[in-house]
Amino acid sequence: KQWYQRRVRGRIGGGCALFIHGSLAVTDQVVFSDKNNSLVAVFVKQINTIYAAAYRSPTASSVGDFRRLLIDLQIFIDKFSADAVPDIFFFGDFNLPLFQWADGSSVVIDQPI
């Protein structure tokens, strides 16, 4: 087993983790954290797959920090997309209360993601 984790910076609780089977060799990784968000993503070259886990605190008042997390993830994905677009599994606890999960729409807010 391989264990990758990232905690939200400066607080107790909150964070994300990935467990990757020992038979899969992780060839690259990226981490991100700030006071409200955390991200850990890994690339497994032998199956051309990116696994990413994210956490956004339910007390976060702005999507700006989460946007930075998404930008860092996109930069990581772009590193591997030139050859063959990898499969991507992105999961986590996003705590986006203004998102309407039933129909995929969002409430109008001042800072779109």
mmCIF file with all atom_site columns, C-alpha atoms in Angstrom:
data_model
loop_
_atom_site.group_PDB
_atom_site.id
_atom_site.type_symbol
_atom_site.label_atom_id
_atom_site.label_alt_id
_atom_site.label_comp_id
_atom_site.label_asym_id
_atom_site.label_entity_id
_atom_site.label_seq_id
_atom_site.pdbx_PDB_ins_code
_atom_site.Cartn_x
_atom_site.Cartn_y
_atom_site.Cartn_z
_atom_site.occupancy
_atom_site.B_iso_or_equiv
_atom_site.pdbx_formal_charge
_atom_site.auth_seq_id
_atom_site.auth_comp_id
_atom_site.auth_asym_id
_atom_site.auth_atom_id
_atom_site.pdbx_PDB_model_num
ATOM 1   C CA . LYS A 1 1   ? 0.000   0.000  0.000   1.00 0.00 ? 1   LYS A CA 1
ATOM 2   C CA . GLN A 1 2   ? 1.064   3.533  -0.695  1.00 0.00 ? 2   GLN A CA 1
ATOM 3   C CA . TRP A 1 3   ? -0.336  6.385  1.396   1.00 0.00 ? 3   TRP A CA 1
ATOM 4   C CA . TYR A 1 4   ? -0.510  10.028 0.304   1.00 0.00 ? 4   TYR A CA 1
ATOM 5   C CA . GLN A 1 5   ? -2.125  12.728 2.416   1.00 0.00 ? 5   GLN A CA 1
ATOM 6   C CA . ARG A 1 6   ? -2.441  16.472 2.793   1.00 0.00 ? 6   ARG A CA 1
ATOM 7   C CA . ARG A 1 7   ? -3.971  18.352 5.715   1.00 0.00 ? 7   ARG A CA 1
ATOM 8   C CA . VAL A 1 8   ? -5.547  21.763 5.673   1.00 0.00 ? 8   VAL A CA 1
ATOM 9   C CA . ARG A 1 9   ? -2.821  24.159 6.775   1.00 0.00 ? 9   ARG A CA 1
ATOM 10  C CA . GLY A 1 10  ? -3.013  25.658 10.263  1.00 0.00 ? 10  GLY A CA 1
ATOM 11  C CA . ARG A 1 11  ? -5.935  23.721 11.709  1.00 0.00 ? 11  ARG A CA 1
ATOM 12  C CA . ILE A 1 12  ? -6.849  20.419 13.289  1.00 0.00 ? 12  ILE A CA 1
ATOM 13  C CA . GLY A 1 13  ? -9.146  18.335 11.119  1.00 0.00 ? 13  GLY A CA 1
ATOM 14  C CA . GLY A 1 14  ? -9.811  18.553 7.427   1.00 0.00 ? 14  GLY A CA 1
ATOM 15  C CA . GLY A 1 15  ? -7.681  17.095 4.708   1.00 0.00 ? 15  GLY A CA 1
ATOM 16  C CA . CYS A 1 16  ? -7.571  14.358 2.127   1.00 0.00 ? 16  CYS A CA 1
ATOM 17  C CA . ALA A 1 17  ? -5.784  11.083 1.517   1.00 0.00 ? 17  ALA A CA 1
ATOM 18  C CA . LEU A 1 18  ? -5.179  8.550  -1.230  1.00 0.00 ? 18  LEU A CA 1
ATOM 19  C CA . PHE A 1 19  ? -4.349  4.892  -0.858  1.00 0.00 ? 19  PHE A CA 1
ATOM 20  C CA . ILE A 1 20  ? -2.707  3.382  -3.936  1.00 0.00 ? 20  ILE A CA 1
ATOM 21  C CA . HIS A 1 21  ? -2.253  -0.362 -4.299  1.00 0.00 ? 21  HIS A CA 1
ATOM 22  C CA . GLY A 1 22  ? 1.351   -1.471 -3.885  1.00 0.00 ? 22  GLY A CA 1
ATOM 23  C CA . SER A 1 23  ? 1.438   -3.009 -7.379  1.00 0.00 ? 23  SER A CA 1
ATOM 24  C CA . LEU A 1 24  ? 0.960   0.443  -8.955  1.00 0.00 ? 24  LEU A CA 1
ATOM 25  C CA . ALA A 1 25  ? 4.034   2.645  -9.198  1.00 0.00 ? 25  ALA A CA 1
ATOM 26  C CA . VAL A 1 26  ? 3.314   6.324  -8.562  1.00 0.00 ? 26  VAL A CA 1
ATOM 27  C CA . THR A 1 27  ? 5.590   8.272  -10.906 1.00 0.00 ? 27  THR A CA 1
ATOM 28  C CA . ASP A 1 28  ? 4.642   11.850 -9.959  1.00 0.00 ? 28  ASP A CA 1
ATOM 29  C CA . GLN A 1 29  ? 2.544   13.709 -7.416  1.00 0.00 ? 29  GLN A CA 1
ATOM 30  C CA . VAL A 1 30  ? 1.312   17.168 -6.492  1.00 0.00 ? 30  VAL A CA 1
ATOM 31  C CA . VAL A 1 31  ? 0.033   18.534 -3.182  1.00 0.00 ? 31  VAL A CA 1
ATOM 32  C CA . PHE A 1 32  ? -1.690  21.780 -2.272  1.00 0.00 ? 32  PHE A CA 1
ATOM 33  C CA . SER A 1 33  ? -3.018  23.184 0.976   1.00 0.00 ? 33  SER A CA 1
ATOM 34  C CA . ASP A 1 34  ? -4.111  26.465 2.440   1.00 0.00 ? 34  ASP A CA 1
ATOM 35  C CA . LYS A 1 35  ? -6.313  27.423 5.390   1.00 0.00 ? 35  LYS A CA 1
ATOM 36  C CA . ASN A 1 36  ? -9.470  25.980 3.769   1.00 0.00 ? 36  ASN A CA 1
ATOM 37  C CA . ASN A 1 37  ? -8.458  23.419 1.155   1.00 0.00 ? 37  ASN A CA 1
ATOM 38  C CA . SER A 1 38  ? -6.185  20.496 0.498   1.00 0.00 ? 38  SER A CA 1
ATOM 39  C CA . LEU A 1 39  ? -5.332  18.417 -2.554  1.00 0.00 ? 39  LEU A CA 1
ATOM 40  C CA . VAL A 1 40  ? -3.213  15.380 -3.228  1.00 0.00 ? 40  VAL A CA 1
ATOM 41  C CA . ALA A 1 41  ? -2.913  13.941 -6.736  1.00 0.00 ? 41  ALA A CA 1
ATOM 42  C CA . VAL A 1 42  ? -0.750  11.167 -8.139  1.00 0.00 ? 42  VAL A CA 1
ATOM 43  C CA . PHE A 1 43  ? 0.040   9.889  -11.623 1.00 0.00 ? 43  PHE A CA 1
ATOM 44  C CA . VAL A 1 44  ? 0.404   6.159  -12.306 1.00 0.00 ? 44  VAL A CA 1
ATOM 45  C CA . LYS A 1 45  ? 2.200   5.889  -15.646 1.00 0.00 ? 45  LYS A CA 1
ATOM 46  C CA . GLN A 1 46  ? 1.739   2.132  -16.158 1.00 0.00 ? 46  GLN A CA 1
ATOM 47  C CA . ILE A 1 47  ? -2.047  2.637  -16.452 1.00 0.00 ? 47  ILE A CA 1
ATOM 48  C CA . ASN A 1 48  ? -1.945  6.301  -17.577 1.00 0.00 ? 48  ASN A CA 1
ATOM 49  C CA . THR A 1 49  ? -4.185  7.406  -14.716 1.00 0.00 ? 49  THR A CA 1
ATOM 50  C CA . ILE A 1 50  ? -4.373  10.357 -12.358 1.00 0.00 ? 50  ILE A CA 1
ATOM 51  C CA . TYR A 1 51  ? -6.010  9.943  -8.964  1.00 0.00 ? 51  TYR A CA 1
ATOM 52  C CA . ALA A 1 52  ? -6.819  13.157 -7.103  1.00 0.00 ? 52  ALA A CA 1
ATOM 53  C CA . ALA A 1 53  ? -8.471  13.785 -3.739  1.00 0.00 ? 53  ALA A CA 1
ATOM 54  C CA . ALA A 1 54  ? -9.535  17.192 -2.480  1.00 0.00 ? 54  ALA A CA 1
ATOM 55  C CA . TYR A 1 55  ? -11.080 18.723 0.613   1.00 0.00 ? 55  TYR A CA 1
ATOM 56  C CA . ARG A 1 56  ? -12.777 22.102 1.019   1.00 0.00 ? 56  ARG A CA 1
ATOM 57  C CA . SER A 1 57  ? -13.732 23.248 4.499   1.00 0.00 ? 57  SER A CA 1
ATOM 58  C CA . PRO A 1 58  ? -17.448 23.834 5.098   1.00 0.00 ? 58  PRO A CA 1
ATOM 59  C CA . THR A 1 59  ? -16.499 27.135 6.748   1.00 0.00 ? 59  THR A CA 1
ATOM 60  C CA . ALA A 1 60  ? -14.729 28.465 3.631   1.00 0.00 ? 60  ALA A CA 1
ATOM 61  C CA . SER A 1 61  ? -16.324 31.773 2.657   1.00 0.00 ? 61  SER A CA 1
ATOM 62  C CA . SER A 1 62  ? -14.765 32.212 -0.777  1.00 0.00 ? 62  SER A CA 1
ATOM 63  C CA . VAL A 1 63  ? -14.235 30.008 -3.797  1.00 0.00 ? 63  VAL A CA 1
ATOM 64  C CA . GLY A 1 64  ? -11.010 31.841 -4.654  1.00 0.00 ? 64  GLY A CA 1
ATOM 65  C CA . ASP A 1 65  ? -8.789  29.439 -2.706  1.00 0.00 ? 65  ASP A CA 1
ATOM 66  C CA . PHE A 1 66  ? -10.583 26.445 -4.191  1.00 0.00 ? 66  PHE A CA 1
ATOM 67  C CA . ARG A 1 67  ? -10.008 27.926 -7.626  1.00 0.00 ? 67  ARG A CA 1
ATOM 68  C CA . ARG A 1 68  ? -6.250  27.926 -6.889  1.00 0.00 ? 68  ARG A CA 1
ATOM 69  C CA . LEU A 1 69  ? -6.470  24.234 -5.977  1.00 0.00 ? 69  LEU A CA 1
ATOM 70  C CA . LEU A 1 70  ? -8.206  23.522 -9.293  1.00 0.00 ? 70  LEU A CA 1
ATOM 71  C CA . ILE A 1 71  ? -5.565  25.485 -11.215 1.00 0.00 ? 71  ILE A CA 1
ATOM 72  C CA . ASP A 1 72  ? -2.781  23.466 -9.563  1.00 0.00 ? 72  ASP A CA 1
ATOM 73  C CA . LEU A 1 73  ? -4.621  20.260 -10.452 1.00 0.00 ? 73  LEU A CA 1
ATOM 74  C CA . GLN A 1 74  ? -5.055  21.404 -14.067 1.00 0.00 ? 74  GLN A CA 1
ATOM 75  C CA . ILE A 1 75  ? -1.325  22.187 -14.345 1.00 0.00 ? 75  ILE A CA 1
ATOM 76  C CA . PHE A 1 76  ? -0.581  18.690 -13.034 1.00 0.00 ? 76  PHE A CA 1
ATOM 77  C CA . ILE A 1 77  ? -2.982  17.089 -15.549 1.00 0.00 ? 77  ILE A CA 1
ATOM 78  C CA . ASP A 1 78  ? -1.506  19.116 -18.427 1.00 0.00 ? 78  ASP A CA 1
ATOM 79  C CA . LYS A 1 79  ? 1.957   17.657 -17.711 1.00 0.00 ? 79  LYS A CA 1
ATOM 80  C CA . PHE A 1 80  ? 0.718   14.250 -18.850 1.00 0.00 ? 80  PHE A CA 1
ATOM 81  C CA . SER A 1 81  ? -1.888  15.157 -21.467 1.00 0.00 ? 81  SER A CA 1
ATOM 82  C CA . ALA A 1 82  ? 0.572   15.924 -24.285 1.00 0.00 ? 82  ALA A CA 1
ATOM 83  C CA . ASP A 1 83  ? 1.284   12.246 -24.979 1.00 0.00 ? 83  ASP A CA 1
ATOM 84  C CA . ALA A 1 84  ? -2.028  10.558 -24.243 1.00 0.00 ? 84  ALA A CA 1
ATOM 85  C CA . VAL A 1 85  ? -4.845  12.020 -22.184 1.00 0.00 ? 85  VAL A CA 1
ATOM 86  C CA . PRO A 1 86  ? -4.862  10.112 -18.889 1.00 0.00 ? 86  PRO A CA 1
ATOM 87  C CA . ASP A 1 87  ? -7.902  8.711  -17.165 1.00 0.00 ? 87  ASP A CA 1
ATOM 88  C CA . ILE A 1 88  ? -8.704  10.997 -14.238 1.00 0.00 ? 88  ILE A CA 1
ATOM 89  C CA . PHE A 1 89  ? -10.455 10.103 -10.994 1.00 0.00 ? 89  PHE A CA 1
ATOM 90  C CA . PHE A 1 90  ? -11.183 13.229 -8.932  1.00 0.00 ? 90  PHE A CA 1
ATOM 91  C CA . PHE A 1 91  ? -13.040 12.807 -5.670  1.00 0.00 ? 91  PHE A CA 1
ATOM 92  C CA . GLY A 1 92  ? -13.342 14.427 -2.300  1.00 0.00 ? 92  GLY A CA 1
ATOM 93  C CA . ASP A 1 93  ? -15.360 16.433 0.145   1.00 0.00 ? 93  ASP A CA 1
ATOM 94  C CA . PHE A 1 94  ? -15.992 19.654 -1.760  1.00 0.00 ? 94  PHE A CA 1
ATOM 95  C CA . ASN A 1 95  ? -18.470 21.357 0.617   1.00 0.00 ? 95  ASN A CA 1
ATOM 96  C CA . LEU A 1 96  ? -19.990 23.530 -2.100  1.00 0.00 ? 96  LEU A CA 1
ATOM 97  C CA . PRO A 1 97  ? -23.331 24.478 -0.532  1.00 0.00 ? 97  PRO A CA 1
ATOM 98  C CA . LEU A 1 98  ? -24.386 26.742 -3.420  1.00 0.00 ? 98  LEU A CA 1
ATOM 99  C CA . PHE A 1 99  ? -24.100 23.957 -5.970  1.00 0.00 ? 99  PHE A CA 1
ATOM 100 C CA . GLN A 1 100 ? -27.405 22.280 -6.843  1.00 0.00 ? 100 GLN A CA 1
ATOM 101 C CA . TRP A 1 101 ? -26.313 18.650 -6.895  1.00 0.00 ? 101 TRP A CA 1
ATOM 102 C CA . ALA A 1 102 ? -29.631 17.312 -8.215  1.00 0.00 ? 102 ALA A CA 1
ATOM 103 C CA . ASP A 1 103 ? -29.485 19.080 -11.580 1.00 0.00 ? 103 ASP A CA 1
ATOM 104 C CA . GLY A 1 104 ? -25.841 20.172 -11.835 1.00 0.00 ? 104 GLY A CA 1
ATOM 105 C CA . SER A 1 105 ? -26.572 23.892 -11.778 1.00 0.00 ? 105 SER A CA 1
ATOM 106 C CA . SER A 1 106 ? -25.275 26.450 -9.326  1.00 0.00 ? 106 SER A CA 1
ATOM 107 C CA . VAL A 1 107 ? -26.704 29.419 -7.499  1.00 0.00 ? 107 VAL A CA 1
ATOM 108 C CA . VAL A 1 108 ? -25.375 32.698 -8.880  1.00 0.00 ? 108 VAL A CA 1
ATOM 109 C CA . ILE A 1 109 ? -22.492 33.848 -6.713  1.00 0.00 ? 109 ILE A CA 1
ATOM 110 C CA . ASP A 1 110 ? -19.998 36.670 -7.030  1.00 0.00 ? 110 ASP A CA 1
ATOM 111 C CA . GLN A 1 111 ? -17.031 34.386 -7.761  1.00 0.00 ? 111 GLN A CA 1
ATOM 112 C CA . PRO A 1 112 ? -17.633 31.549 -10.206 1.00 0.00 ? 112 PRO A CA 1
ATOM 113 C CA . ILE A 1 113 ? -15.336 28.582 -9.825  1.00 0.00 ? 113 ILE A CA 1
#
